[in-house]
Short mmCIF file of C-alpha atoms in Angstrom, two decimals:
data_model
loop_
_atom_site.label_atom_id
_atom_site.label_comp_id
_atom_site.label_asym_id
_atom_site.label_seq_id
_atom_site.Cartn_x
_atom_site.Cartn_y
_atom_site.Cartn_z
CA MET P 1 0.00 0.01 0.00
CA ARG P 2 1.22 3.49 -0.81
CA LYS P 3 2.41 5.50 2.20
CA SER P 4 2.63 8.85 0.45
CA VAL P 5 -1.03 9.48 -0.38
CA TYR P 6 -2.80 12.46 1.17
CA LEU P 7 -6.40 13.55 0.81
CA GLY P 8 -7.73 17.11 0.92
CA LEU P 9 -11.38 18.03 1.35
CA VAL P 10 -11.60 21.59 0.01
CA HIS P 11 -14.22 23.91 1.49
CA SER P 12 -12.60 27.00 -0.04
CA PRO P 13 -12.20 28.00 -2.78
CA VAL P 14 -15.18 26.18 -4.31
CA TYR P 15 -18.21 27.20 -6.34
CA ASN P 16 -21.78 27.50 -5.09
CA LYS P 17 -24.74 26.66 -7.30
CA ARG P 18 -24.73 30.20 -8.83
CA GLY P 19 -21.02 29.92 -9.75
CA ASP P 20 -19.79 32.25 -7.00
CA VAL P 21 -16.50 31.39 -5.28
CA VAL P 22 -17.33 30.60 -1.65
CA CYS P 23 -16.34 28.73 1.47
CA THR P 24 -18.78 25.90 2.25
CA SER P 25 -19.65 24.68 5.74
CA VAL P 26 -17.71 21.85 7.30
CA THR P 27 -20.03 19.00 8.26
CA ASN P 28 -19.61 16.63 11.17
CA PHE P 29 -20.33 13.68 8.87
CA ASP P 30 -17.47 14.63 6.52
CA ILE P 31 -15.03 14.97 9.40
CA HIS P 32 -15.94 11.59 10.88
CA ASP P 33 -16.70 9.47 7.83
CA ILE P 34 -13.80 10.63 5.68
CA SER P 35 -11.34 10.28 8.61
CA ARG P 36 -12.47 6.69 9.02
CA THR P 37 -12.27 5.98 5.29
CA CYS P 38 -8.76 7.50 5.11
CA ARG P 39 -7.61 5.31 7.97
CA THR P 40 -9.16 2.23 6.33
CA TYR P 41 -7.22 2.88 3.09
CA ASP P 42 -4.06 3.89 4.97
CA ILE P 43 -4.03 7.48 3.70
CA ASN P 44 -1.08 9.34 5.23
CA GLN P 45 -3.14 12.37 6.25
CA TYR P 46 -6.62 13.80 5.70
CA HIS P 47 -6.50 17.57 5.26
CA ILE P 48 -9.68 19.58 5.80
CA ILE P 49 -9.10 22.84 3.94
CA VAL P 50 -11.29 25.66 5.22
CA SER P 51 -10.60 29.42 5.31
CA VAL P 52 -13.21 30.66 7.81
CA ASP P 53 -11.76 30.97 11.34
CA ALA P 54 -14.94 29.91 13.14
CA GLN P 55 -15.21 26.75 11.01
CA LYS P 56 -11.51 25.94 11.55
CA ALA P 57 -11.94 26.32 15.31
CA LEU P 58 -15.06 24.12 15.38
CA THR P 59 -13.39 21.45 13.24
CA GLU P 60 -10.30 21.44 15.46
CA ARG P 61 -12.52 21.20 18.55
CA ILE P 62 -14.32 18.15 17.12
CA ILE P 63 -11.01 16.48 16.20
CA GLY P 64 -9.62 17.32 19.64
CA TYR P 65 -12.61 15.75 21.41
CA TRP P 66 -11.83 12.42 19.72
CA GLN P 67 -8.04 12.80 20.23
CA GLU P 68 -7.75 14.14 23.81
CA GLY P 69 -11.28 14.61 25.10
CA MET P 70 -13.83 12.14 26.45
CA GLY P 71 -14.23 10.70 22.97
CA ALA P 72 -10.66 9.35 22.98
CA GLY P 73 -11.48 7.02 25.86
CA TYR P 74 -14.94 6.23 24.57
CA ASN P 75 -14.02 5.07 21.07
CA LYS P 76 -10.40 4.06 20.36
CA ASP P 77 -11.17 3.32 16.69
CA ARG P 78 -12.37 6.90 16.20
CA GLU P 79 -9.33 8.21 18.07
CA GLU P 80 -7.05 6.29 15.71
CA ALA P 81 -8.90 7.56 12.60
CA PHE P 82 -8.71 11.18 13.78
CA GLY P 83 -4.96 10.84 14.40
CA ARG P 84 -4.40 11.50 10.69
CA THR P 85 -6.84 14.41 10.32
CA ARG P 86 -5.53 17.98 10.07
CA VAL P 87 -7.03 21.40 9.35
CA TYR P 88 -5.45 23.87 6.91
CA GLU P 89 -6.54 27.28 5.76
CA THR P 90 -5.46 26.91 2.11
CA ILE P 91 -4.56 24.28 -0.45
CA GLU P 92 -1.12 25.88 -0.62
CA GLN P 93 -0.58 25.31 3.14
CA SER P 94 -1.60 21.67 2.70
CA ILE P 95 0.88 21.23 -0.18
CA ALA P 96 3.66 22.95 1.82
CA GLU P 97 3.10 20.57 4.74
CA ILE P 98 3.35 17.58 2.43
CA GLU P 99 6.53 18.98 0.88
CA ILE P 100 8.07 19.27 4.35
CA ARG P 101 7.05 15.71 5.29
CA GLU P 102 7.99 14.08 1.97
CA GLY P 103 10.91 16.22 0.79
CA LYS P 104 9.19 16.97 -2.52
CA ARG P 105 6.03 18.51 -3.88
CA PRO P 106 3.10 16.11 -4.27
CA LEU P 107 1.38 15.41 -7.56
CA ILE P 108 -2.00 17.11 -7.38
CA ILE P 109 -4.99 14.97 -8.41
CA THR P 110 -8.30 16.76 -8.62
CA THR P 111 -11.74 15.20 -8.76
CA SER P 112 -14.95 16.36 -10.35
CA ALA P 113 -18.36 15.13 -11.40
CA LYS P 114 -17.56 16.71 -14.81
CA THR P 115 -15.48 15.22 -17.57
CA TYR P 116 -12.36 17.11 -18.66
CA PRO P 117 -10.32 16.53 -21.84
CA ASN P 118 -7.25 15.64 -19.78
CA SER P 119 -8.97 13.23 -17.39
CA ILE P 120 -7.10 10.13 -16.20
CA GLY P 121 -8.74 6.76 -15.55
CA TYR P 122 -8.69 4.89 -12.23
CA LYS P 123 -6.62 1.94 -13.46
CA GLU P 124 -3.96 4.19 -14.99
CA LEU P 125 -3.68 6.40 -11.91
CA SER P 126 -3.70 3.42 -9.55
CA LYS P 127 -0.83 1.84 -11.50
CA LYS P 128 1.18 5.10 -11.29
CA MET P 129 0.54 5.38 -7.56
CA PHE P 130 1.81 1.88 -6.88
CA GLU P 131 4.83 2.05 -9.20
CA ASP P 132 6.47 5.39 -8.42
CA ASP P 133 7.68 7.05 -5.25
CA GLN P 134 5.89 10.39 -5.71
CA PRO P 135 3.65 11.77 -2.95
CA TYR P 136 0.06 12.34 -4.11
CA LEU P 137 -2.57 14.81 -2.90
CA LEU P 138 -6.11 13.88 -3.91
CA LEU P 139 -8.33 16.98 -3.76
CA PHE P 140 -12.10 16.70 -3.40
CA GLY P 141 -14.31 19.77 -3.67
CA THR P 142 -17.43 20.54 -1.71
CA GLY P 143 -20.35 22.69 -2.83
CA TRP P 144 -20.48 22.71 -6.65
CA GLY P 145 -16.85 21.75 -7.02
CA LEU P 146 -13.29 23.02 -7.13
CA ILE P 147 -12.74 26.33 -8.87
CA ASP P 148 -11.27 26.36 -12.38
CA GLU P 149 -7.89 27.71 -11.21
CA VAL P 150 -7.40 24.67 -8.95
CA MET P 151 -8.44 22.31 -11.74
CA GLU P 152 -6.05 23.99 -14.17
CA THR P 153 -3.04 23.67 -11.85
CA SER P 154 -3.57 19.98 -11.08
CA ASP P 155 -1.26 17.31 -12.48
CA TYR P 156 -4.18 14.98 -13.23
CA ILE P 157 -7.95 15.20 -13.18
CA LEU P 158 -9.58 11.95 -12.22
CA GLU P 159 -12.45 10.81 -14.42
CA PRO P 160 -15.89 11.15 -12.83
CA ILE P 161 -17.66 8.31 -11.05
CA ARG P 162 -20.49 7.09 -13.27
CA GLY P 163 -23.43 5.00 -12.19
CA ASN P 164 -25.92 3.34 -14.46
CA SER P 165 -28.09 6.45 -14.85
CA ASP P 166 -27.79 10.04 -15.96
CA TYR P 167 -28.01 11.22 -12.31
CA ASN P 168 -24.58 12.11 -10.94
CA HIS P 169 -24.69 13.89 -7.55
CA LEU P 170 -22.98 11.71 -4.92
CA SER P 171 -22.13 13.03 -1.48
CA VAL P 172 -18.43 13.79 -1.15
CA ARG P 173 -18.22 11.06 1.54
CA SER P 174 -19.48 8.50 -0.95
CA ALA P 175 -17.20 9.73 -3.71
CA VAL P 176 -14.15 9.55 -1.41
CA SER P 177 -14.96 5.95 -0.48
CA ILE P 178 -15.53 4.84 -4.07
CA ILE P 179 -12.42 6.58 -5.41
CA LEU P 180 -10.12 5.32 -2.67
CA ASP P 181 -11.34 1.81 -3.21
CA ARG P 182 -10.81 2.06 -6.97
CA LEU P 183 -7.31 3.47 -6.55
CA LEU P 184 -6.03 1.67 -3.49
CA GLY P 185 -8.34 -1.22 -2.76
CA GLU P 186 -7.42 -4.87 -2.90
CA LYS P 187 -5.73 -5.87 -6.12
#
């Protein structure tokens, strides 16, 4: 299993349904469920990227409850999952932290429900991840997705998840689980 894979859940900058650049709200479900999924797939760290001070403080308080508070004694599995969860204000701060830890800049993989001309398939990306020694940062957007500037600066854009219908609006928690399984699940 790869040890240099990081996951970022981006709350800002993302689009809202009108196309405005916003900061979306952090949800308790995303903190808990994605932390647990990241631990299950042995993701090095889960970065929650949010620029609003009040949301950062609340997110850190929730993580702290499961790391040092009563929650740590109540549920050791949750404590372990939250041990890899961090809060950053920007994508750039997240990338800088990975560079310090890994000694090199990570490849940036963005995700979207839209298809892009330069999209990469799951099998191809999975093969790359298992064969090279590059660190990877998988970025997932909230709201109506990552802004164009983030998409344009990524190294790869992962192809969208497609079901057997024309409806394509998964929760980010579901998308994270499906994508991590496709990339890093049992071979």
